[in-house]
Every structure is written in structure tokens, then in C-alpha cells.
CSV table of N, CA and C in Angstrom, one decimal:
chain,number,residue,atom,x,y,z
W,21,UNK,N,153.8,75.4,-203.5
W,21,UNK,CA,155.2,75.7,-203.7
W,21,UNK,C,155.4,77.1,-203.4
W,22,UNK,N,156.4,77.4,-202.6
W,22,UNK,CA,156.8,78.8,-202.3
W,22,UNK,C,157.6,79.4,-203.4
W,23,UNK,N,157.4,80.7,-203.6
W,23,UNK,CA,158.2,81.4,-204.6
W,23,UNK,C,159.0,82.4,-203.8
W,24,UNK,N,160.1,82.8,-204.4
W,24,UNK,CA,161.0,83.8,-203.8
W,24,UNK,C,161.2,85.0,-204.7
W,25,UNK,N,161.0,86.2,-204.2
W,25,UNK,CA,161.3,87.4,-205.0
W,25,UNK,C,162.8,87.6,-204.9
W,26,UNK,N,163.5,87.4,-206.0
W,26,UNK,CA,164.9,87.4,-206.1
W,26,UNK,C,165.4,88.8,-206.6
W,27,UNK,N,166.2,89.5,-205.9
W,27,UNK,CA,166.7,90.8,-206.3
W,27,UNK,C,168.2,90.7,-206.2
W,28,UNK,N,168.8,90.9,-207.4
W,28,UNK,CA,170.3,90.7,-207.5
W,28,UNK,C,170.9,92.0,-208.0
W,29,UNK,N,171.8,92.6,-207.2
W,29,UNK,CA,172.6,93.8,-207.5
W,29,UNK,C,173.8,93.3,-208.2
W,30,UNK,N,174.1,93.7,-209.4
W,30,UNK,CA,175.3,93.2,-210.1
W,30,UNK,C,175.7,94.2,-211.2
W,31,UNK,N,176.8,93.9,-211.8
W,31,UNK,CA,177.3,94.7,-213.0
W,31,UNK,C,177.2,93.7,-214.2
W,32,UNK,N,176.6,94.2,-215.3
W,32,UNK,CA,176.3,93.5,-216.5
W,32,UNK,C,177.0,94.2,-217.7
W,33,UNK,N,177.7,93.4,-218.5
W,33,UNK,CA,178.3,94.0,-219.7
W,33,UNK,C,177.3,94.3,-220.7
W,34,UNK,N,177.3,95.5,-221.2
W,34,UNK,CA,176.4,96.0,-222.3
W,34,UNK,C,176.9,95.7,-223.7
W,35,UNK,N,176.2,96.1,-224.7
W,35,UNK,CA,176.6,95.8,-226.1
W,35,UNK,C,177.9,96.4,-226.5
W,36,UNK,N,178.3,97.5,-225.8
W,36,UNK,CA,179.6,98.2,-226.1
W,36,UNK,C,180.8,97.6,-225.3
W,37,UNK,N,180.5,96.6,-224.4
W,37,UNK,CA,181.6,96.0,-223.7
W,37,UNK,C,181.9,96.7,-222.4
W,38,UNK,N,181.0,97.6,-221.9
W,38,UNK,CA,181.1,98.3,-220.7
W,38,UNK,C,180.3,97.7,-219.6
W,39,UNK,N,180.9,97.5,-218.4
W,39,UNK,CA,180.1,97.0,-217.3
W,39,UNK,C,179.2,98.1,-216.7
W,40,UNK,N,178.0,97.8,-216.6
W,40,UNK,CA,176.9,98.7,-216.1
W,40,UNK,C,176.2,98.1,-214.9
W,41,UNK,N,176.1,98.9,-213.9
W,41,UNK,CA,175.4,98.4,-212.6
W,41,UNK,C,173.9,98.3,-212.9
W,42,UNK,N,173.4,97.1,-212.5
W,42,UNK,CA,171.9,96.9,-212.7
W,42,UNK,C,171.4,96.1,-211.5
W,43,UNK,N,170.1,96.2,-211.3
W,43,UNK,CA,169.4,95.3,-210.4
W,43,UNK,C,168.4,94.5,-211.2
W,44,UNK,N,168.6,93.1,-211.0
W,44,UNK,CA,167.7,92.2,-211.7
W,44,UNK,C,166.7,91.7,-210.7
W,45,UNK,N,165.4,91.6,-211.1
W,45,UNK,CA,164.4,91.1,-210.2
W,45,UNK,C,163.6,90.1,-210.9
W,46,UNK,N,163.2,89.0,-210.2
W,46,UNK,CA,162.4,87.9,-210.7
W,46,UNK,C,161.8,87.1,-209.6
W,47,UNK,N,161.0,86.2,-209.9
W,47,UNK,CA,160.5,85.2,-208.9
W,47,UNK,C,161.1,83.9,-209.2
W,48,UNK,N,161.8,83.4,-208.2
W,48,UNK,CA,162.5,82.1,-208.2
W,48,UNK,C,161.8,81.0,-207.5
W,49,UNK,N,161.9,79.8,-207.9
W,49,UNK,CA,161.3,78.7,-207.2
W,49,UNK,C,162.1,78.1,-206.1
W,50,UNK,N,163.4,78.4,-206.2
W,50,UNK,CA,164.3,77.9,-205.2
W,50,UNK,C,165.0,79.0,-204.5
W,51,UNK,N,165.3,78.9,-203.2
W,51,UNK,CA,166.0,80.0,-202.6
W,51,UNK,C,167.5,80.1,-203.0
W,52,UNK,N,168.1,81.2,-203.2
W,52,UNK,CA,169.5,81.3,-203.7
W,52,UNK,C,170.4,81.0,-202.5
W,53,UNK,N,171.6,80.5,-202.9
W,53,UNK,CA,172.7,80.3,-202.0
W,53,UNK,C,173.9,80.9,-202.7
W,54,UNK,N,175.0,81.2,-201.9
W,54,UNK,CA,176.2,81.7,-202.5
W,54,UNK,C,176.8,80.7,-203.5
W,55,UNK,N,177.3,81.1,-204.6
W,55,UNK,CA,177.9,80.3,-205.7
W,55,UNK,C,176.8,79.8,-206.6
W,56,UNK,N,175.5,79.9,-206.4
W,56,UNK,CA,174.5,79.5,-207.3
W,56,UNK,C,174.6,80.4,-208.6
W,57,UNK,N,174.2,79.8,-209.7
W,57,UNK,CA,174.2,80.5,-211.0
W,57,UNK,C,172.8,80.5,-211.5
W,58,UNK,N,172.4,81.7,-212.0
W,58,UNK,CA,171.1,81.9,-212.6
W,58,UNK,C,171.2,82.5,-214.0
W,59,UNK,N,170.4,82.1,-214.9
W,59,UNK,CA,170.5,82.6,-216.3
W,59,UNK,C,169.2,83.4,-216.6
W,60,UNK,N,169.4,84.6,-217.1
W,60,UNK,CA,168.3,85.5,-217.5
W,60,UNK,C,168.4,85.7,-219.0
W,61,UNK,N,167.2,85.4,-219.7
W,61,UNK,CA,167.1,85.5,-221.1
W,61,UNK,C,165.9,86.3,-221.5
W,62,UNK,N,166.2,87.2,-222.4
W,62,UNK,CA,165.1,88.1,-222.9
W,62,UNK,C,165.4,88.4,-224.4
W,63,UNK,N,164.4,88.5,-225.2
W,63,UNK,CA,164.6,88.8,-226.6
W,63,UNK,C,164.9,90.3,-226.7
W,64,UNK,N,164.7,91.1,-225.7
W,64,UNK,CA,165.0,92.5,-225.7
W,64,UNK,C,166.5,92.8,-225.3
W,65,UNK,N,167.2,91.8,-224.9
W,65,UNK,CA,168.6,92.0,-224.5
W,65,UNK,C,169.5,91.1,-225.4
W,66,UNK,N,170.7,91.5,-225.8
W,66,UNK,CA,171.4,90.9,-226.9
W,66,UNK,C,172.0,89.6,-226.6
W,67,UNK,N,172.1,89.2,-225.3
W,67,UNK,CA,172.7,87.9,-225.0
W,67,UNK,C,172.1,87.4,-223.6
W,68,UNK,N,172.2,86.1,-223.4
W,68,UNK,CA,171.8,85.6,-222.0
W,68,UNK,C,172.7,86.2,-221.0
W,69,UNK,N,172.2,86.5,-219.8
W,69,UNK,CA,173.0,87.0,-218.7
W,69,UNK,C,173.1,85.8,-217.7
W,70,UNK,N,174.3,85.5,-217.3
W,70,UNK,CA,174.5,84.4,-216.3
W,70,UNK,C,175.1,85.1,-215.1
W,71,UNK,N,174.5,85.0,-214.0
W,71,UNK,CA,174.9,85.6,-212.7
W,71,UNK,C,175.2,84.6,-211.7
W,72,UNK,N,176.4,84.7,-211.1
W,72,UNK,CA,176.7,83.9,-209.9
W,72,UNK,C,176.5,84.7,-208.6
W,73,UNK,N,175.8,84.1,-207.7
W,73,UNK,CA,175.5,84.8,-206.4
W,73,UNK,C,176.8,84.8,-205.6
W,74,UNK,N,177.2,86.0,-205.2
W,74,UNK,CA,178.4,86.1,-204.3
W,74,UNK,C,178.0,86.1,-202.8
W,75,UNK,N,177.0,86.9,-202.5
W,75,UNK,CA,176.5,87.0,-201.1
W,75,UNK,C,175.0,87.2,-201.1
W,76,UNK,N,174.4,86.7,-200.0
W,76,UNK,CA,173.0,87.0,-199.7
W,76,UNK,C,173.1,88.3,-198.8
W,77,UNK,N,172.6,89.4,-199.2
W,77,UNK,CA,172.7,90.6,-198.4
W,77,UNK,C,171.6,90.7,-197.4
W,78,UNK,N,170.4,90.3,-197.7
W,78,UNK,CA,169.3,90.3,-196.7
W,78,UNK,C,168.2,89.3,-197.2
W,79,UNK,N,167.5,88.8,-196.2
W,79,UNK,CA,166.4,87.9,-196.5
W,79,UNK,C,165.2,88.3,-195.7
W,80,UNK,N,164.2,88.7,-196.3
W,80,UNK,CA,162.9,89.1,-195.7
W,80,UNK,C,162.0,87.9,-195.7
W,81,UNK,N,161.7,87.3,-194.5
W,81,UNK,CA,160.8,86.2,-194.5
W,81,UNK,C,159.5,86.5,-193.7
W,82,UNK,N,158.7,85.5,-193.6
W,82,UNK,CA,157.4,85.7,-192.9
W,82,UNK,C,156.2,85.9,-193.8
W,83,UNK,N,156.4,86.0,-195.1
W,83,UNK,CA,155.3,86.0,-196.0
W,83,UNK,C,155.5,85.0,-197.1
W,84,UNK,N,154.4,84.7,-197.9
W,84,UNK,CA,154.5,83.6,-198.8
W,84,UNK,C,155.5,83.9,-199.9
W,85,UNK,N,155.8,85.1,-200.2
W,85,UNK,CA,156.8,85.4,-201.3
W,85,UNK,C,158.0,86.1,-200.6
W,86,UNK,N,158.9,85.3,-200.1
W,86,UNK,CA,160.1,85.7,-199.4
W,86,UNK,C,161.0,86.5,-200.3
W,87,UNK,N,161.5,87.6,-199.9
W,87,UNK,CA,162.4,88.4,-200.7
W,87,UNK,C,163.8,88.1,-200.3
W,88,UNK,N,164.6,87.8,-201.3
W,88,UNK,CA,166.1,87.5,-201.2
W,88,UNK,C,166.9,88.6,-201.9
W,89,UNK,N,167.6,89.4,-201.2
W,89,UNK,CA,168.4,90.5,-201.9
W,89,UNK,C,169.9,89.9,-201.9
W,90,UNK,N,170.5,89.9,-203.1
W,90,UNK,CA,171.8,89.3,-203.3
W,90,UNK,C,172.7,90.2,-204.0
W,91,UNK,N,174.0,89.9,-203.8
W,91,UNK,CA,175.1,90.6,-204.6
W,91,UNK,C,175.6,89.5,-205.6
W,92,UNK,N,175.7,89.8,-206.9
W,92,UNK,CA,176.1,88.8,-207.8
W,92,UNK,C,177.1,89.4,-208.8
W,93,UNK,N,177.7,88.5,-209.6
W,93,UNK,CA,178.6,89.0,-210.7
W,93,UNK,C,178.2,88.2,-211.9
W,94,UNK,N,178.4,88.9,-213.1
W,94,UNK,CA,178.1,88.2,-214.4
W,94,UNK,C,179.3,87.4,-214.7
W,95,UNK,N,179.0,86.2,-215.2
W,95,UNK,CA,180.1,85.2,-215.5
W,95,UNK,C,179.8,84.7,-216.9
W,96,UNK,N,180.7,84.0,-217.5
W,96,UNK,CA,180.6,83.4,-218.8
W,96,UNK,C,180.6,81.8,-218.8
W,97,UNK,N,180.2,81.3,-217.7
W,97,UNK,CA,180.2,79.8,-217.5
W,97,UNK,C,178.7,79.3,-217.6
W,98,UNK,N,178.3,78.7,-218.7
W,98,UNK,CA,176.9,78.3,-218.9
W,98,UNK,C,176.6,76.9,-218.3
W,99,UNK,N,177.3,76.4,-217.3
W,99,UNK,CA,177.0,75.1,-216.8
W,99,UNK,C,176.6,75.3,-215.3
W,100,UNK,N,175.9,74.2,-214.8
W,100,UNK,CA,175.4,74.2,-213.5
W,100,UNK,C,174.5,75.3,-213.1
W,101,UNK,N,173.6,75.7,-214.0
W,101,UNK,CA,172.6,76.7,-213.8
W,101,UNK,C,171.5,76.2,-212.9
W,102,UNK,N,171.3,76.9,-211.8
W,102,UNK,CA,170.3,76.5,-210.9
W,102,UNK,C,168.9,76.7,-211.4
W,103,UNK,N,168.6,77.9,-212.0
W,103,UNK,CA,167.3,78.2,-212.6
W,103,UNK,C,167.5,79.2,-213.7
W,104,UNK,N,166.7,79.1,-214.7
W,104,UNK,CA,166.7,80.0,-215.9
W,104,UNK,C,165.4,80.8,-215.9
W,105,UNK,N,165.5,82.0,-216.3
W,105,UNK,CA,164.3,82.9,-216.4
W,105,UNK,C,164.2,83.4,-217.8
W,106,UNK,N,163.1,83.1,-218.5
W,106,UNK,CA,162.9,83.5,-219.9
W,106,UNK,C,161.8,84.6,-220.0
W,107,UNK,N,162.2,85.8,-220.0
W,107,UNK,CA,161.3,86.9,-220.2
W,107,UNK,C,160.5,87.2,-218.9
W,108,UNK,N,160.8,86.6,-217.8
W,108,UNK,CA,160.0,86.8,-216.5
W,108,UNK,C,160.8,87.6,-215.5
W,109,UNK,N,161.7,88.4,-216.0
W,109,UNK,CA,162.6,89.2,-215.1
W,109,UNK,C,162.6,90.6,-215.6
W,110,UNK,N,163.0,91.5,-214.8
W,110,UNK,CA,163.2,92.9,-215.2
W,110,UNK,C,164.5,93.5,-214.7
W,111,UNK,N,165.0,94.5,-215.4
W,111,UNK,CA,166.1,95.3,-214.9
W,111,UNK,C,165.5,96.4,-214.2
W,112,UNK,N,165.5,96.4,-212.9
W,112,UNK,CA,164.8,97.3,-212.0
W,112,UNK,C,165.5,98.6,-211.7
W,113,UNK,N,166.2,99.2,-212.7
W,113,UNK,CA,166.8,100.5,-212.5
W,113,UNK,C,166.9,101.3,-213.8
């Protein structure tokens, strides 16, 4: 099974209710498509983060772990989640 390094540039609401720009990175089992929703859960963050993919910015292929760089937005709709990540992701900034 191929894995994809998923890098999502987005704004996430922090504990104070302020949008903060972040880059989320993880390994996904399915390639992202525009309008896909991914959920990021960590005990170190105060709530699950649900991101909808707006655009695929670049796709680097040719290796077993294809990198997908995306632009996303945080949403509050917890349905139709394509993949959930439990503690297997990082805020890379």
C-alpha cells in the first residue's frame, strides 16, 4: 500500500479564538482531492482539527512516499471525513 506525505497549509483557531497559520504534516493512506476532509486529533491540542482541502498546490511523485502539498481551511463539519489521524501528525511550524 502506498503512503502519501500530506502537507496542508491552513489557518487553525487556537484556544483564544484567534486564527493562526499552521502547516500540518502526516502520512495519509489515500491521496487528497479538493473538498476532502481530514481530522487531526492529539491529546496535546484542545480539540480535533477538521480541515477541508481547497486546492492541491503541488504533487511530487516518483517515489514510494509521494508528497502532496495542499491549501486547506478549518471547518466545523464532522461528517464525511476521508481519514483521521490520531497523534500521527505534527504542526510543522
